Amino acid sequence: MLQMENISKVYRTETVATHALRDFNLHVQSGEFVSVTGPSGAGKTTFLNIAGLLEQFDNGRYMLDGISVSGLSDSARSKLRNEKIGFIFQGFNLIPDLNIYDNVDVPLRYRGFGRKERQRRIDKALEQVGLAARQKHLPSQLSGGQQQRAAIARALAGEPAFLLADEPTGNLDSIMARQVMELLEQINSQGTTIIMVTHDPDLAHRAQRNIQIVDGEVADFHGFNATAAAV
Amino acid sequence: MLSYYLQLAWLSVRRTPVMSLLMILTLAVGVAVSMTMLTLQHVMSTNGLAAKNDTLYALQIDNASAGDGGTSSGNKLTNGLPYLLSYRTVTTLLRSDIPLHQVAMHRWAAALSLENNQVRPSKELVRVTSRDFFALFGVPFIYGQVWDKSADNDARYQVVIDRTMNQRLFNGENSVGRSLQLDGRPYQVVGVVEDFNPLPSVQDLTQGAFGGNASIYLPFGLHRALQMMPYGSMTYSSSHPRPQPQEPLTPEQQYEQILQERYFWMQYWVELPDADTKNAFVSYLRNYFDEQRKTDFFERDFKYALSTPSQWLALNQVVSNDTRVMTWLALVFLAVCIINTIALLLAKLLKQAPETGIRRALGASRSAIFIQNLVESGVIGVLGGLLGIALSQLGLGLVRTLVSRDEAAVVYSDGLTLLLTIALALLASIIAGCYPAWRVSRTSPAYYLKNQ
């Protein structure tokens, strides 16, 4: 599903070169639920951005669902991102002027689906996260947990191969965090691969596998309840 | 996707109403000022004889006096040639059968009335012309026909009026055979023609760009009978002193002097359908000139100009240099407005950049973001254009209060200029939107997502 080999990423200023990732190796198999932990500045966000094709890497090889992403044009990367990846952000990142229905509609518009297909997928995704009745609400009219569920619906609507979640419960209270986590587990149980960055060790332990990143490298991994392995 | 982008653009306009309004206003003012000046220029440069531009020619002959070396005197055009001819010259030229049609003419004015006093008397502009006027300028007859050829030489009190005058005097009925009065003298209506009011009045620019149209046409042969003088320019030019008669001249003799001496007051148009005819006419002209040169009627070397209607408009500087300069200044002002709009758009789009980051994360390519933002600029441009139309109408209204009544009558924008206004606003907004749209589309989505 996702295979990174010797990925490195350096941020350079005129005076400083910061190695965000160095010789980073990771192999995530289809259907896995992988948590990524590590101290601040360890490279978690950089990893997520590269995995999500939001940033380029300097060296190494990255295969996503059998496709080498090196050298792809922006258009091809965007298409791949749209079709294969769903994003869930800590701050939800819903578009405030669009209602929930239209927010979920955004990735489907770029996919080029017709109106009926988009409607079917939006209804299904909102049903799945329990927000079917709130589709005409603006994000500001929903609670934090509901907003995150709307963001998950948006990520799911495109039926991506895997979800990238960046601190998905970071802005939620414990009850809502639990609900969102249960939703992610449910989604994973239906076959969607999930990679989740988190600071919360409890949440990390609910994943099948935990990757710890320190100084841009995979420092440790733990298999909790699956057979997948980091390379 | 276009409809989606249009929805997003409208949403964005509503989201930032003040900034959007500022941009719309900026574009509208720039476009309105430009379109006001472009409309003026467009109106003033319209060639009402464009359909016959390849075959009609206004004739100029260098009939200035030998001592007149200047090119800027009041009776000369920018090519250095006088724009009026003498009666003697045009009556000689009229005898040529080389041109397909030829017209000698001038403006006259007379008090118009009807015998039964059914209309209030009024002073009217009259065109005194040879009979080819209607055929040469393509003015069709509604009723009747042009006067007989003999009326170009002999006094025939006949008249042709246009549709508007016929409506005013005779309620639009077939008025052939009826009569009207000019300066108290009856004239029989022999024909009614369609209105011929090109604006500018390219056929006669002697009194400005818009004052040459008339509704009443009289035969050329009436000159001696009525001792007609032009309602407009007449110049006398000779290096010799005017002959002083031994005895006082009768009015008829005095008038005959005007007809035969170097008094210039006639306009002359010819229709030359092909190059051979044109060459033949020029040869005829040269022969006439050489012959008259011997008698000192022409004092300078042979020089002439045959100008098409469009060339005639240019020679007469219908679109003045002032108008051109003002138009360029207006376009510079539009450029300043575009630059301001670029700055406003950049600020607006950068403010929306986090949303752009989200869209990029969800699969929008750079080109999709670029087009989306360009469509938003276009929507602002169209709104600016609509407002610009309203403002340009105000501008043209202001211009109408500043110019003469004749000019004011034509200072209106037509459908073409309204469309041009929208197109100009759209173009301006797209030009203004290109850089901000490109800039936002090039920024890394990760940057925005991190800064949400």
XYZ file of C-alpha atoms in Angstrom:
683
model
C 0.000 0.000 0.000
C 2.597 2.524 1.159
C 6.289 1.929 0.855
C 8.958 4.477 1.708
C 12.621 3.661 1.242
C 15.446 5.902 2.412
C 13.310 9.006 2.207
C 15.081 12.164 3.242
C 13.870 15.715 3.478
C 15.967 18.732 4.354
C 14.611 22.214 5.002
C 17.236 24.781 4.154
C 17.565 28.407 5.018
C 20.567 30.572 4.189
C 22.337 29.502 7.356
C 20.685 26.317 8.580
C 19.886 22.931 7.090
C 17.336 20.961 9.088
C 17.012 17.251 8.398
C 13.313 16.631 8.884
C 13.520 13.040 7.625
C 16.653 11.001 7.069
C 16.787 7.560 5.516
C 13.194 7.091 6.503
C 11.839 3.620 5.802
C 8.286 2.476 6.250
C 6.062 -0.162 4.770
C 2.351 -0.097 5.486
C 0.190 -2.873 4.179
C -3.334 -2.626 2.980
C -5.901 -2.619 5.799
C -3.437 -1.672 8.521
C -4.088 0.895 11.236
C -0.719 2.470 12.029
C -0.144 5.142 14.638
C 2.830 7.476 14.379
C 4.204 9.061 17.504
C 7.253 11.055 18.444
C 8.303 14.246 20.150
C 7.597 17.653 18.638
C 9.910 18.439 15.744
C 10.726 14.784 15.200
C 9.394 14.831 11.618
C 5.883 13.461 12.054
C 4.196 16.257 10.088
C 6.851 16.121 7.381
C 6.268 12.388 7.079
C 2.533 12.979 6.843
C 2.925 15.698 4.224
C 5.185 13.534 2.108
C 2.945 10.518 2.535
C -0.010 12.694 1.533
C 1.827 14.057 -1.526
C 1.599 17.566 -0.140
C 5.360 17.959 -0.114
C 8.204 16.681 -2.233
C 11.075 14.707 -0.726
C 14.733 15.122 -1.576
C 15.919 11.536 -1.851
C 14.583 8.037 -1.616
C 11.741 6.123 -3.134
C 8.061 6.290 -2.330
C 5.570 3.824 -3.789
C 1.909 4.516 -3.194
C -0.434 1.702 -4.094
C 2.175 0.440 -6.541
C 2.859 3.826 -8.116
C 6.217 5.572 -7.767
C 5.401 9.169 -6.926
C 8.850 10.527 -7.781
C 8.774 12.748 -10.829
C 5.013 12.905 -11.073
C 3.614 16.197 -12.313
C 1.544 18.345 -9.982
C -1.539 17.353 -11.884
C -0.754 13.623 -11.531
C 0.085 14.008 -7.840
C -3.165 15.884 -7.256
C -5.137 13.183 -9.042
C -3.393 10.470 -7.040
C -4.024 12.381 -3.814
C -7.657 12.840 -4.697
C -8.244 9.203 -5.563
C -6.073 7.364 -3.025
C -5.803 9.506 0.070
C -8.232 10.932 2.581
C -7.053 13.596 5.017
C -8.231 14.170 8.563
C -6.733 17.189 10.292
C -6.468 18.190 13.906
C -8.207 21.499 13.150
C -10.845 19.772 10.996
C -10.112 22.146 8.103
C -13.678 22.376 6.963
C -14.410 25.313 4.659
C -16.416 27.646 6.867
C -18.692 29.097 4.159
C -19.793 25.751 2.813
C -22.363 23.620 4.554
C -21.477 20.069 5.519
C -22.882 18.630 2.318
C -20.819 20.994 0.185
C -17.709 20.389 2.281
C -17.965 16.671 1.676
C -18.602 17.450 -1.965
C -15.224 19.211 -2.467
C -12.978 16.206 -3.252
C -15.708 14.657 -5.382
C -15.884 17.780 -7.532
C -12.193 17.447 -8.343
C -12.752 13.779 -9.060
C -15.137 14.752 -11.856
C -18.123 12.717 -10.676
C -21.591 13.586 -11.915
C -24.210 15.078 -9.637
C -25.973 11.797 -8.863
C -22.803 9.917 -8.044
C -21.624 12.737 -5.828
C -24.939 12.787 -4.016
C -24.845 9.040 -3.476
C -21.367 9.158 -2.030
C -22.056 12.189 0.162
C -25.223 10.635 1.568
C -23.380 7.404 2.255
C -20.432 9.124 3.947
C -22.612 11.364 6.097
C -24.746 8.372 7.024
C -21.617 6.514 8.017
C -20.481 9.239 10.411
C -23.979 9.926 11.721
C -24.403 13.395 10.255
C -27.039 12.743 7.624
C -29.416 15.075 9.399
C -26.877 17.901 9.604
C -25.878 18.180 5.972
C -27.280 21.690 5.570
C -25.538 22.984 8.671
C -22.514 25.210 8.473
C -19.413 23.954 10.307
C -19.784 26.713 12.882
C -23.183 25.297 13.799
C -21.684 21.951 14.795
C -19.732 20.808 17.831
C -16.046 19.970 17.529
C -16.759 16.260 17.447
C -19.391 16.706 14.770
C -17.018 18.830 12.728
C -14.363 16.148 12.932
C -16.902 13.546 11.880
C -17.842 15.780 8.959
C -14.146 15.964 8.052
C -13.973 12.159 8.247
C -17.028 11.937 5.993
C -15.248 14.209 3.529
C -12.196 11.959 3.651
C -14.321 8.846 3.181
C -16.552 10.118 0.381
C -13.882 9.541 -2.226
C -13.485 5.958 -0.986
C -9.716 6.374 -0.669
C -7.209 3.577 -0.275
C -6.001 5.034 2.987
C -6.621 7.795 5.467
C -3.963 10.104 6.820
C -5.015 11.499 10.170
C -3.013 14.232 11.854
C -3.917 14.391 15.559
C -7.567 13.720 14.726
C -8.622 14.008 18.354
C -6.242 16.783 19.340
C -8.937 19.428 19.534
C -11.611 17.282 21.109
C -12.604 16.482 24.665
C -12.193 12.920 25.855
C -15.726 11.787 25.088
C -15.692 13.144 21.595
C -12.155 11.879 21.091
C -13.342 8.395 22.018
C -16.232 8.624 19.597
C -13.976 9.744 16.758
C -11.473 7.004 17.565
C -14.212 4.406 17.522
C -15.326 5.733 14.178
C -11.804 5.410 12.786
C -11.556 1.868 14.106
C -14.856 1.056 12.490
C -13.661 2.487 9.188
C -10.450 0.495 9.464
C -12.405 -2.654 10.189
C -14.142 -2.151 6.840
C -10.756 -2.359 5.083
C -9.490 1.215 4.886
C -5.824 1.647 5.736
C -5.227 4.363 8.331
C -2.062 6.168 9.324
C -2.615 8.343 12.359
C -0.177 10.805 13.889
C -0.859 11.320 17.574
C 0.715 12.486 20.803
C -1.684 10.413 22.855
C -0.082 7.061 23.831
C -3.478 5.551 24.649
C -4.759 6.285 21.184
C -1.471 5.103 19.675
C -1.888 1.784 21.428
C -5.325 1.310 19.927
C -3.665 1.040 16.491
C -2.390 -2.267 15.207
C 1.103 -0.879 14.976
C 2.930 2.124 16.350
C 5.818 3.865 14.607
C 7.934 6.186 16.699
C 9.842 8.889 14.870
C 12.818 10.537 16.493
C 15.045 13.026 14.665
C 13.516 12.134 11.335
C 14.086 8.429 11.600
C 11.973 5.486 12.567
C 13.274 4.893 16.052
C 11.011 2.081 17.068
C 7.933 0.208 16.092
C 5.617 -1.987 18.007
C 3.236 -4.510 16.618
C 0.231 -4.534 18.878
C -2.273 -6.834 17.261
C -1.257 -7.321 13.681
C 1.395 -8.958 11.622
C 2.462 -5.981 9.586
C 6.006 -4.814 9.962
C 8.010 -1.732 9.426
C 10.965 -2.266 7.183
C -16.445 22.650 -13.308
C -17.132 26.166 -14.565
C -20.490 26.326 -12.834
C -18.812 25.139 -9.629
C -16.144 27.810 -9.953
C -18.844 30.414 -10.575
C -20.647 29.301 -7.398
C -17.407 29.552 -5.442
C -16.689 32.976 -6.935
C -20.091 34.297 -5.942
C -19.654 32.824 -2.471
C -16.287 34.528 -2.189
C -17.734 37.876 -3.276
C -20.410 37.574 -0.598
C -17.847 36.501 1.984
C -15.739 39.638 1.522
C -18.286 42.228 0.430
C -16.250 45.332 1.219
C -13.093 44.206 -0.515
C -15.063 42.822 -3.444
C -16.993 46.060 -3.754
C -13.745 48.004 -3.725
C -12.401 45.914 -6.585
C -15.656 46.168 -8.516
C -15.668 49.939 -8.046
C -12.015 50.269 -9.023
C -12.550 48.323 -12.228
C -15.866 50.044 -12.923
C -14.386 53.527 -12.673
C -11.400 52.604 -14.845
C -13.590 50.918 -17.421
C -16.170 53.725 -17.377
C -13.581 56.423 -18.014
C -11.973 54.371 -20.781
C -15.278 53.488 -22.401
C -16.496 57.075 -22.265
C -13.451 58.163 -24.238
C -13.479 55.122 -26.522
C -17.173 55.697 -27.234
C -16.449 59.308 -28.122
C -13.651 58.220 -30.409
C -15.761 55.421 -31.881
C -18.668 57.779 -32.604
C -16.403 60.389 -34.115
C -14.526 57.958 -36.289
C -17.563 56.162 -37.689
C -17.479 56.141 -41.478
C -21.051 56.405 -42.703
C -19.876 55.799 -46.256
C -17.816 52.713 -45.441
C -19.837 50.621 -47.906
C -18.570 52.768 -50.779
C -15.178 53.513 -49.330
C -13.372 51.989 -52.305
C -15.106 54.009 -54.987
C -15.981 57.440 -53.563
C -13.450 60.245 -53.499
C -13.481 63.796 -52.237
C -11.538 65.999 -54.618
C -9.016 68.647 -53.630
C -7.033 70.769 -56.074
C -4.261 73.086 -55.087
C -5.946 76.338 -56.029
C -4.127 78.461 -53.444
C -2.498 81.649 -54.587
C 1.128 81.621 -55.720
C 2.262 83.465 -52.629
C 0.508 81.136 -50.226
C 3.249 78.833 -49.037
C 1.730 77.785 -45.779
C -0.066 74.583 -45.076
C -1.876 75.590 -41.979
C -4.240 78.275 -43.171
C -7.881 77.840 -42.235
C -9.055 76.609 -45.621
C -6.512 73.804 -45.895
C -6.459 70.293 -44.593
C -3.510 68.436 -43.137
C -2.323 67.439 -46.626
C -1.742 71.127 -47.372
C -4.494 71.353 -49.958
C -7.578 73.583 -49.763
C -10.776 71.663 -49.122
C -13.057 73.833 -51.253
C -13.207 74.409 -54.989
C -14.519 77.249 -57.106
C -17.868 77.270 -58.909
C -16.016 77.621 -62.193
C -13.967 74.511 -61.542
C -16.791 72.277 -60.403
C -19.112 73.258 -63.258
C -16.335 72.359 -65.685
C -15.692 69.047 -63.962
C -19.400 68.252 -63.942
C -19.284 68.178 -67.724
C -16.931 65.194 -67.662
C -18.536 61.848 -68.342
C -15.640 59.860 -66.880
C -16.858 59.371 -63.301
C -19.767 57.031 -62.696
C -21.298 59.800 -60.599
C -20.083 63.210 -59.481
C -21.464 65.777 -57.139
C -20.814 69.476 -56.681
C -22.557 70.897 -53.657
C -22.622 73.316 -50.762
C -24.769 74.192 -47.797
C -27.419 76.859 -47.938
C -30.064 77.982 -45.491
C -33.593 79.206 -46.042
C -36.822 79.864 -44.170
C -39.182 76.952 -44.689
C -42.943 77.313 -44.750
C -46.052 75.917 -46.425
C -48.539 77.988 -48.381
C -51.360 77.141 -46.012
C -49.226 77.943 -42.964
C -49.838 74.464 -41.605
C -46.325 74.302 -40.219
C -44.521 76.894 -38.224
C -41.881 78.618 -40.407
C -38.364 77.609 -39.523
C -34.868 78.166 -40.758
C -33.580 74.998 -42.375
C -30.275 73.803 -43.661
C -30.501 73.095 -47.400
C -28.127 71.159 -49.565
C -27.679 72.668 -53.002
C -26.349 69.882 -55.136
C -26.069 68.380 -58.561
C -28.492 65.521 -59.200
C -25.978 62.693 -58.783
C -25.938 63.281 -55.015
C -28.508 60.567 -54.359
C -26.953 57.973 -56.639
C -23.414 58.724 -55.511
C -24.128 58.525 -51.797
C -26.654 55.723 -52.202
C -29.710 57.578 -50.912
C -32.809 55.709 -52.111
C -36.033 57.395 -53.191
C -39.274 56.592 -51.428
C -41.475 58.637 -53.745
C -40.781 60.296 -57.054
C -37.315 60.810 -58.447
C -34.465 63.259 -58.740
C -34.910 66.436 -60.744
C -34.196 66.496 -64.431
C -30.585 66.869 -65.599
C -31.344 70.310 -66.967
C -32.005 71.491 -63.417
C -28.264 71.225 -62.738
C -27.752 74.114 -65.166
C -31.021 76.007 -65.394
C -33.232 77.327 -62.651
C -35.870 74.750 -61.774
C -37.782 75.385 -58.592
C -37.917 71.776 -57.592
C -37.005 70.153 -54.346
C -36.251 66.727 -52.886
C -36.965 66.216 -49.203
C -36.126 63.374 -46.864
C -38.486 61.069 -44.994
C -38.352 63.054 -41.766
C -39.151 66.339 -43.514
C -41.907 64.647 -45.516
C -43.400 63.357 -42.293
C -43.205 66.791 -40.746
C -44.671 68.676 -43.700
C -47.001 66.153 -45.326
C -47.636 63.527 -42.645
C -45.517 61.047 -44.532
C -47.840 60.913 -47.562
C -46.619 60.807 -51.127
C -45.900 64.503 -51.511
C -44.628 64.445 -55.077
C -46.274 67.343 -56.923
C -47.023 69.280 -53.766
C -45.101 72.378 -52.905
C -43.251 73.963 -50.042
C -41.835 77.443 -49.663
C -38.236 78.456 -49.110
C -37.707 82.113 -48.349
C -41.269 82.657 -49.551
C -40.714 81.082 -52.973
C -42.641 77.919 -53.878
C -40.760 74.747 -54.827
C -42.392 71.642 -56.211
C -41.553 68.386 -54.494
C -40.223 65.960 -57.104
C -38.947 63.282 -54.776
C -38.806 61.993 -51.231
C -35.678 60.137 -50.128
C -34.693 58.161 -47.096
C -32.975 60.145 -44.371
C -29.274 60.515 -45.099
C -27.655 61.556 -41.841
C -24.269 59.895 -41.500
C -22.573 60.843 -38.272
C -20.048 62.325 -38.615
C -21.443 63.975 -41.774
C -18.574 62.707 -43.868
C -20.022 64.108 -47.096
C -19.690 67.641 -45.713
C -17.277 68.374 -42.901
C -16.894 72.064 -43.665
C -18.787 73.113 -40.563
C -17.515 70.486 -38.164
C -18.050 66.790 -37.865
C -21.779 66.792 -37.262
C -23.238 69.782 -39.106
C -23.343 68.650 -42.712
C -26.633 66.781 -42.920
C -29.721 68.333 -44.450
C -33.320 67.315 -45.059
C -33.927 69.525 -48.091
C -32.097 69.246 -51.415
C -32.204 71.889 -54.161
C -30.918 71.674 -57.745
C -27.545 73.101 -58.586
C -28.924 75.233 -61.414
C -30.586 77.702 -59.061
C -27.412 79.599 -58.256
C -27.773 82.505 -60.639
C -31.510 82.812 -60.207
C -31.253 83.041 -56.433
C -27.719 84.423 -56.221
C -27.041 81.711 -53.683
C -24.195 82.133 -51.271
C -22.956 79.299 -49.093
C -24.190 78.839 -45.543
C -20.677 78.218 -44.368
C -17.187 78.814 -45.675
C -16.204 80.887 -48.692
C -12.674 82.092 -49.286
C -11.066 84.258 -51.902
C -7.484 83.572 -52.784
C -5.366 85.267 -55.417
C -1.967 86.862 -55.661
C -3.489 89.487 -57.916
C -5.609 92.360 -56.618
C -9.287 92.069 -57.312
C -10.212 93.885 -60.546
C -11.799 97.227 -59.889
C -14.600 97.917 -62.386
C -14.840 101.297 -64.088
C -18.527 101.450 -63.359
C -20.471 99.988 -60.477
C -21.516 96.404 -61.140
C -25.082 95.255 -61.049
C -25.875 92.589 -58.450
C -26.013 90.034 -61.254
C -22.546 91.067 -62.436
C -21.182 90.944 -58.924
C -22.574 87.464 -58.454
C -21.144 86.363 -61.784
C -17.749 87.473 -60.515
C -18.154 85.192 -57.539
C -18.995 82.328 -59.846
C -16.120 82.922 -62.212
C -13.340 84.221 -59.983
C -11.214 82.496 -57.391
C -13.893 82.173 -54.762
C -13.801 78.774 -53.137
C -16.950 77.377 -51.594
C -17.832 74.139 -53.370
C -17.385 70.556 -52.274
C -16.845 67.931 -54.908
C -17.215 64.152 -54.756
C -16.705 61.635 -57.531
C -17.487 57.975 -57.830
C -14.703 56.167 -59.678
C -15.467 52.462 -59.715
C -12.046 51.212 -60.845
C -8.422 52.190 -61.336
C -8.805 52.869 -65.055
C -11.628 55.310 -64.466
C -9.645 56.929 -61.733
C -6.597 57.335 -63.983
C -8.748 58.740 -66.744
C -10.319 61.236 -64.352
C -6.919 62.337 -63.097
C -5.781 62.890 -66.706
C -8.905 64.900 -67.352
C -8.191 66.884 -64.201
C -4.636 67.574 -65.256
C -5.704 68.724 -68.708
C -8.233 71.061 -67.171
C -5.647 72.326 -64.711
C -3.001 72.913 -67.383
C -5.475 74.794 -69.501
C -6.587 77.002 -66.617
C -2.985 77.485 -65.503
C -2.337 79.304 -68.749
C -5.012 81.837 -67.842
C -3.571 82.144 -64.349
C -6.751 80.784 -62.816
C -4.494 78.273 -61.094
C -1.318 79.898 -59.859
C 0.550 76.880 -58.550
C 1.792 73.577 -59.927
C -0.622 70.747 -60.407
C -1.385 69.091 -57.134
C -4.532 67.269 -56.231
C -5.896 64.684 -53.822
C -8.651 62.146 -54.200
C -9.533 60.956 -50.704
C -11.769 58.057 -49.800
C -14.376 58.749 -47.105
C -12.164 57.260 -44.397
C -9.191 59.296 -45.602
C -11.431 62.351 -45.735
C -12.413 61.856 -42.089
C -8.765 61.589 -41.152
C -7.739 64.630 -43.210
C -10.450 66.669 -41.545
C -9.236 65.487 -38.140
C -12.713 64.502 -37.088
C -11.080 62.591 -34.279
C -8.960 65.377 -32.923
C -5.557 64.902 -31.352
C -7.076 66.057 -28.063
C -9.569 63.196 -28.203
C -6.782 60.735 -28.936
C -4.651 62.008 -26.077
C -7.619 61.852 -23.723
C -8.316 58.288 -24.820
C -4.734 57.278 -24.128
C -4.857 58.974 -20.741
C -8.073 57.102 -19.977
C -6.384 53.820 -20.882
C -3.445 54.701 -18.632
C -5.965 55.372 -15.868
C -7.477 51.947 -16.553
C -4.005 50.422 -16.210
C -3.637 52.119 -12.816
C -7.025 50.706 -11.803
C -5.909 47.247 -12.931
C -2.742 47.526 -10.844
C -4.835 48.508 -7.829
C -7.143 45.597 -8.482
C -4.138 43.265 -8.636
C -3.107 44.422 -5.158
C -6.635 44.034 -3.799
C -7.075 40.645 -5.418
C -3.736 39.465 -4.106
C -4.718 40.484 -0.589
C -8.095 38.822 -0.943
C -6.770 35.585 -2.405
C -3.958 35.324 0.119
C -6.545 35.741 2.838
C -8.370 32.823 1.283
C -5.169 30.817 0.990
C -5.957 28.411 3.854
C -9.038 27.296 1.965
C -6.831 26.883 -1.073
C -4.574 24.636 1.011
C -7.542 22.479 1.966
C -8.658 22.223 -1.639
C -5.154 21.255 -2.711
C -5.068 18.554 -0.015
C -8.392 17.261 -1.269
C -7.141 16.883 -4.809
C -7.245 20.245 -6.541
C -4.326 20.712 -8.899
C -2.471 23.994 -9.266
C -4.220 24.622 -12.565
C -7.617 23.982 -10.953
C -6.836 26.528 -8.238
C -5.537 28.968 -10.842
C -8.685 28.677 -12.934
C -10.942 28.909 -9.888
C -9.300 32.155 -8.822
C -9.318 33.490 -12.358
C -13.046 32.807 -12.606
C -13.496 34.750 -9.383
C -11.573 37.644 -10.956
C -13.789 37.326 -14.002
C -16.958 37.520 -11.908
C -15.622 40.672 -10.301
C -14.797 41.942 -13.782
C -18.305 41.318 -15.105
C -19.825 43.042 -12.073
C -17.317 45.873 -12.576
C -18.285 46.002 -16.239
C -22.002 46.273 -15.465
C -21.324 49.056 -13.009
C -18.881 50.519 -15.542
C -21.680 50.694 -18.133
C -23.810 52.682 -15.711
C -20.914 54.993 -14.883
C -19.952 55.419 -18.542
C -23.546 56.449 -19.306
C -23.148 59.098 -16.635
C -19.832 60.093 -18.212
C -21.374 60.349 -21.666
C -24.233 62.360 -20.173
C -21.647 64.729 -18.775
C -19.932 64.952 -22.167
C -23.283 65.758 -23.793
C -23.646 68.763 -21.533
C -20.230 70.010 -22.666
C -20.528 69.715 -26.447
C -22.730 71.256 -29.099
C -26.287 70.042 -29.681
C -25.327 68.332 -32.939
C -22.510 66.470 -31.252
C -24.568 65.685 -28.184
C -27.113 63.952 -30.390
C -24.630 61.245 -31.284
C -22.682 60.823 -28.067
C -24.438 57.611 -27.080
C -23.019 54.172 -26.697
C -24.425 51.494 -28.966
C -24.750 47.771 -28.359
C -21.227 47.205 -29.578
C -19.696 49.619 -27.092
C -21.800 48.150 -24.265
C -20.481 44.702 -25.149
C -16.995 46.168 -25.393
C -17.393 47.618 -21.904
C -18.145 44.192 -20.470
C -15.350 42.649 -22.508
C -12.893 45.323 -21.396
C -13.852 44.856 -17.749
C -13.559 41.092 -18.104
C -10.190 41.411 -19.796
C -8.997 43.907 -17.187
C -10.094 41.643 -14.346
C -8.472 38.588 -15.898
C -5.248 40.529 -16.415
C -5.530 41.708 -12.813
C -6.332 38.189 -11.607
C -3.558 36.312 -13.391
C -0.722 37.139 -11.032
C -2.623 36.663 -7.738
C -4.162 33.427 -9.029
C -0.789 32.152 -10.173
C 0.867 33.179 -6.907
C -1.705 31.431 -4.738
C -1.741 28.321 -6.899
C 2.036 27.951 -6.587
C 2.199 28.004 -2.810
C 2.662 24.698 -1.045
C -0.617 23.372 0.411
C 1.283 22.018 3.411
C 2.179 25.578 4.350
C -1.443 26.635 4.563
C -2.593 23.503 6.336
C 0.095 24.004 8.933
C -1.041 27.596 9.415
C -4.741 26.854 9.722
